[in-house]
PDB file of C-alpha atoms in Angstrom:
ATOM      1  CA  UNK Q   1     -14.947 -16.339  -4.137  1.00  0.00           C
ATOM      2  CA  UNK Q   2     -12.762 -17.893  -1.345  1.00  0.00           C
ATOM      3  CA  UNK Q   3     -14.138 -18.377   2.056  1.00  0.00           C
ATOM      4  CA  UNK Q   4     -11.875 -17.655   4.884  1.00  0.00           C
ATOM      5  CA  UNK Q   5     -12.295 -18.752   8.584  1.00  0.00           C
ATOM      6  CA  UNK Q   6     -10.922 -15.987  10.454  1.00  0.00           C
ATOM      7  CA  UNK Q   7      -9.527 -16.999  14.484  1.00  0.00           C
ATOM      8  CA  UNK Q   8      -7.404 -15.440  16.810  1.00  0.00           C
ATOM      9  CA  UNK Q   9      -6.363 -16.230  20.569  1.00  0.00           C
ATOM     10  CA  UNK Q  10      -7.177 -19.373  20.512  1.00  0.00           C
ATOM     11  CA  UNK Q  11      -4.564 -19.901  23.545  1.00  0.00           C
ATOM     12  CA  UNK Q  12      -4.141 -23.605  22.796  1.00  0.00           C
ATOM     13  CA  UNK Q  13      -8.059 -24.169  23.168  1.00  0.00           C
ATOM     14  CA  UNK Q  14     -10.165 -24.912  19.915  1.00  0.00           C
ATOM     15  CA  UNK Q  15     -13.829 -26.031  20.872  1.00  0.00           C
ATOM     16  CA  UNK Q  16     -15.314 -28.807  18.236  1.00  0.00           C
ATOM     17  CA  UNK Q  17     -17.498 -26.468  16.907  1.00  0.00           C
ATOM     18  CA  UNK Q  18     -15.041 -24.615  14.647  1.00  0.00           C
ATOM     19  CA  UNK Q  19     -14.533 -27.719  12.366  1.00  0.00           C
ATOM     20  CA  UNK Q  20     -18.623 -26.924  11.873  1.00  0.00           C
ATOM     21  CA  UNK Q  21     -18.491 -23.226  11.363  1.00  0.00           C
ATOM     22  CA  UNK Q  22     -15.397 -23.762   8.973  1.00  0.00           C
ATOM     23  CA  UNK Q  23     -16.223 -27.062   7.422  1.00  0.00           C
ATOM     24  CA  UNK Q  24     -17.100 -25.075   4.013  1.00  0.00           C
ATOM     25  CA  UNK Q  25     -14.141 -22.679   4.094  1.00  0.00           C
ATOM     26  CA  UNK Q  26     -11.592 -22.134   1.657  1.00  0.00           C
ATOM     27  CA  UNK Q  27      -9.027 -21.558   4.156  1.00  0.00           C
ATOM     28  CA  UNK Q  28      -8.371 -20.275   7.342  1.00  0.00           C
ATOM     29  CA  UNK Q  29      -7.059 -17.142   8.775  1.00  0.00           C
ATOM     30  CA  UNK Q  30      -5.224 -17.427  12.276  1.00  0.00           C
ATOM     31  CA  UNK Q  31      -4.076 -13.516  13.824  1.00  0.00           C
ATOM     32  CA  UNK Q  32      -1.879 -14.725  16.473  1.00  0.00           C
ATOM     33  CA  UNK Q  33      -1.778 -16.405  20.365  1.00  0.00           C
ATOM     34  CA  UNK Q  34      -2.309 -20.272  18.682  1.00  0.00           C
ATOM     35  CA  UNK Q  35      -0.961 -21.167  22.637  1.00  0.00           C
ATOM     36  CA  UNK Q  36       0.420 -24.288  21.069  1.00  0.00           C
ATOM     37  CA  UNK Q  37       1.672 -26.131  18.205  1.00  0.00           C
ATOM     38  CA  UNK Q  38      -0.603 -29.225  18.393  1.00  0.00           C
ATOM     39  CA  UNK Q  39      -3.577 -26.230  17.965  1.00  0.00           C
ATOM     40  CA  UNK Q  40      -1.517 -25.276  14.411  1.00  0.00           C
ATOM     41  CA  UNK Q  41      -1.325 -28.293  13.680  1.00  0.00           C
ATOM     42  CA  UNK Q  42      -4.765 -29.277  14.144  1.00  0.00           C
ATOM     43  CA  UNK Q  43      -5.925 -26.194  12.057  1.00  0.00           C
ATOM     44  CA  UNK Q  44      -4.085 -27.203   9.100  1.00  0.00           C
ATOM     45  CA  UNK Q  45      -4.056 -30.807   8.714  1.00  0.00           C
ATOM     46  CA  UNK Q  46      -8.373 -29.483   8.401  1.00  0.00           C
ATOM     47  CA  UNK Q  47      -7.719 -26.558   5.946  1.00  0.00           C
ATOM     48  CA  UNK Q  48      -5.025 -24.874   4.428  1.00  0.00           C
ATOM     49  CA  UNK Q  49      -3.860 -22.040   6.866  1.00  0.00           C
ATOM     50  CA  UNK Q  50      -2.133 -18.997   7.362  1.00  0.00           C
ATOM     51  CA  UNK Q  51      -1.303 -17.493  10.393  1.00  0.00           C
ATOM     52  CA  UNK Q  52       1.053 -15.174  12.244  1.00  0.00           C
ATOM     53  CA  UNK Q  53       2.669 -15.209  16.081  1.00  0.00           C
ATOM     54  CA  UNK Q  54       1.068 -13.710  19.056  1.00  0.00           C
ATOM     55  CA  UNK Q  55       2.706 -12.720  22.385  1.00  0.00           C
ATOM     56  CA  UNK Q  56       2.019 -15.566  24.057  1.00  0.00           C
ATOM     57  CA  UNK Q  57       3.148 -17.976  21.359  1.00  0.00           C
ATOM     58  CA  UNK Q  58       6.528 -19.796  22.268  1.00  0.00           C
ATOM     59  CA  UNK Q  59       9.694 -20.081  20.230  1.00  0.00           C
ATOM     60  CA  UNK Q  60       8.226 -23.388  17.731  1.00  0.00           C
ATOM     61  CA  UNK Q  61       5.451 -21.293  16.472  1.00  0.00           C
ATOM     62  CA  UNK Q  62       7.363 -18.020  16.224  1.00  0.00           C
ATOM     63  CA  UNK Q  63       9.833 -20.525  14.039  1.00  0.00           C
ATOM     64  CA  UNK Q  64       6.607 -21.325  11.939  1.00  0.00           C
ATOM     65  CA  UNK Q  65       4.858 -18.647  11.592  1.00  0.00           C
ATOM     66  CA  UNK Q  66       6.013 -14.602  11.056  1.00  0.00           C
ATOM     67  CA  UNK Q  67       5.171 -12.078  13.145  1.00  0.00           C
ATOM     68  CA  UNK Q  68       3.314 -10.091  10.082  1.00  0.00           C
ATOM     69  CA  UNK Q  69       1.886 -11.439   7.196  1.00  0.00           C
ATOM     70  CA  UNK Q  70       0.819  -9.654   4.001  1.00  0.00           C
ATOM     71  CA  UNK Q  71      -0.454 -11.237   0.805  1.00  0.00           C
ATOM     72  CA  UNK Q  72      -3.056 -10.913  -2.223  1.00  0.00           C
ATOM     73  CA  UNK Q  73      -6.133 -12.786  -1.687  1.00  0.00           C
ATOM     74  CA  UNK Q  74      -8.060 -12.552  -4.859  1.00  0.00           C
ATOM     75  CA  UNK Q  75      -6.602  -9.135  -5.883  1.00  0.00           C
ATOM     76  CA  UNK Q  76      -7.276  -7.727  -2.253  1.00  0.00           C
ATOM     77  CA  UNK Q  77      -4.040  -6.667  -0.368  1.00  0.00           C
ATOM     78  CA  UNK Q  78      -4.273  -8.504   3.072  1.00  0.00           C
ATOM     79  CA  UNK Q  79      -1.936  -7.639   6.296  1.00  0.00           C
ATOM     80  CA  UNK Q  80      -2.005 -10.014   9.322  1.00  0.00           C
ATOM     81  CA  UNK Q  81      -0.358  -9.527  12.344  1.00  0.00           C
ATOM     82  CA  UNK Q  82      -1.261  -9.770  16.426  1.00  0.00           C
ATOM     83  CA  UNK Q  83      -0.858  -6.261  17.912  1.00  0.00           C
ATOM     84  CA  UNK Q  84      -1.897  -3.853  15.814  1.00  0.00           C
ATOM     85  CA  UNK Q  85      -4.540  -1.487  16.971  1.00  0.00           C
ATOM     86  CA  UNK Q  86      -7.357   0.189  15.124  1.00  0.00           C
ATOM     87  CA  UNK Q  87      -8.361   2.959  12.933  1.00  0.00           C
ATOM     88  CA  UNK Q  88      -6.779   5.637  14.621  1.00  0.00           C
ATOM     89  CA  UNK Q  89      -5.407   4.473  17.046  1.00  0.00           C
ATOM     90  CA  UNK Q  90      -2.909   1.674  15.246  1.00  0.00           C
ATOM     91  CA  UNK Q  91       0.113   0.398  17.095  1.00  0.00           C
ATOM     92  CA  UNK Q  92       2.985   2.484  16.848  1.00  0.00           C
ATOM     93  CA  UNK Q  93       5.337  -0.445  15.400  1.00  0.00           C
ATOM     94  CA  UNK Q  94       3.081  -0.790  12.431  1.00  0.00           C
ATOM     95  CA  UNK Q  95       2.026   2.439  12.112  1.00  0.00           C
ATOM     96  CA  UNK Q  96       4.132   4.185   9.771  1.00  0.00           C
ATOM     97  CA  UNK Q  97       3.828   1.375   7.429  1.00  0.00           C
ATOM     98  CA  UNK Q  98       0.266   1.091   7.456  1.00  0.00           C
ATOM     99  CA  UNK Q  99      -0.140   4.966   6.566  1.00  0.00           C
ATOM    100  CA  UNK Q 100       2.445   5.034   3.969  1.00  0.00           C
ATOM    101  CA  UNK Q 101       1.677   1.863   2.372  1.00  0.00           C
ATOM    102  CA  UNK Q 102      -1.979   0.500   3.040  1.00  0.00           C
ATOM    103  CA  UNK Q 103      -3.473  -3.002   2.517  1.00  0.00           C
ATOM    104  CA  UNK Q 104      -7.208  -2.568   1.619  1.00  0.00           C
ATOM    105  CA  UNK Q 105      -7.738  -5.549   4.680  1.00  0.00           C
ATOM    106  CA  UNK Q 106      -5.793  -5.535   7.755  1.00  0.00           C
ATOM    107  CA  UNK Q 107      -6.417  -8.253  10.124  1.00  0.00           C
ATOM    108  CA  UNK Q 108      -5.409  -8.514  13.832  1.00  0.00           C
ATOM    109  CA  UNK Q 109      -6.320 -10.091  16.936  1.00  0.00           C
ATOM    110  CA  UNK Q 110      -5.037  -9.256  20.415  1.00  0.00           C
ATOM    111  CA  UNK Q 111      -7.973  -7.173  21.834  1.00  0.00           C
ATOM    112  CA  UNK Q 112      -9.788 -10.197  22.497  1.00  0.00           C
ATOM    113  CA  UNK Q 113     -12.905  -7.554  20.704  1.00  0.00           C
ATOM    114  CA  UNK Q 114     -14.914  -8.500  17.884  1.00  0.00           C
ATOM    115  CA  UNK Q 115     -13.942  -5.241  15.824  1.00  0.00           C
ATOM    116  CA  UNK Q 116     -15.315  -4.722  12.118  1.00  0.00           C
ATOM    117  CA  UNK Q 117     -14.482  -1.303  11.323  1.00  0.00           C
ATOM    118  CA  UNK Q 118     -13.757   0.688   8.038  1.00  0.00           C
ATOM    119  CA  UNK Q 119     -10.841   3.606   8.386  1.00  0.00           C
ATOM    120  CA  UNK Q 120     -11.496   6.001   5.639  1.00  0.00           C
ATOM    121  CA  UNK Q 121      -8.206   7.990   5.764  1.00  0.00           C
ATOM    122  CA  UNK Q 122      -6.286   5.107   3.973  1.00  0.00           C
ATOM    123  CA  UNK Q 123      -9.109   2.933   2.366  1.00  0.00           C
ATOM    124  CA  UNK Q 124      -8.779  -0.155   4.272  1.00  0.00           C
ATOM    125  CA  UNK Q 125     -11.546  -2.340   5.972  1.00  0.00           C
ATOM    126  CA  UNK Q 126      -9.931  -3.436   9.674  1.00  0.00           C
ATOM    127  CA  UNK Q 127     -11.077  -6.923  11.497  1.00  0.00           C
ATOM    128  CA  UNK Q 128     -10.025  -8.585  14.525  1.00  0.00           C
ATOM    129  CA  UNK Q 129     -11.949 -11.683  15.431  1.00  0.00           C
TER     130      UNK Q 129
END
C-alpha cells in the first residue's frame, strides 16, 4: 500500500519538519497555493509529486501543474484540485462533474481547515489538509 503525504497552502513556506513526517512516504500529494516554484521544486527533488495550482500560484506553476487532477491510485479514483468545497456544499465549477461522475477520493485545499469527511450521496471520502 502506497503512502501519500498530503499538503496544501504551503504559500512558499515548508518548515523542516515535513521531510520527517514524509521521509517514509510513497509520494506526495500537493492541493494547490505551492507560493513558489523553488517550494515545487523542493518537494519533488525529495519524493515523487503530484500537485495542482492554487489561486495564489503565479503563471510558472500554473504552466507546471493543472488546475485539476484526477488519477487511479491503486484502483481508487482520486480528484485533486484547490477550490472545491465540501460535501454539500461543493464549488459550483466542479460541481456538476463531481455529482455526475464521482471519484471515490476527492482532495482539496483552500479552506486552510483540516476536513476529513465522508459524503454518502455519491460514495466518495473528501480531505483537505
Amino acid at each position: 500500500m502506497k503512502k501519500i503525504g498530503l499538503l496544501s497552502d504551503t504559500h512558499g513556506y515548508l518548515d523542516d519538519a515535513v521531510f520527517r513526517y514524509f521521509d517514509s512516504c510513497d509520494e506526495i500529494w500537493h492541493a494547490g497555493d505551492f507560493g513558489t516554484m523553488e517550494l515545487a521544486a523542493e518537494l519533488a527533488a525529495f519524493k515523487p509529486l503530484k500537485g495542482v495550482y492554487g489561486n495564489i500560484d503565479g503563471r510558472e506553476i500554473r504552466q507546471t501543474y493543472p488546475e485539476n487532477l484526477r488519477f487511479i491510485c491503486e484502483e481508487t479514483d482520486v480528484w485533486i484540485t484547490h477550490i472545491g468545497g465540501y460535501p454539500g456544499k461543493y464549488d459550483p465549477r466542479i460541481r456538476s462533474e463531481i455529482y455526475s461522475n464521482p471519484p471515490k477520493l476527492f482532495i482539496c485545499g483552500h479552506s486552510h481547515i483540516l476536513k476529513v469527511m465522508y459524503d454518502p450521496k455519491i460514495a466518495c471520502l473528501h480531505l483537505n489538509p
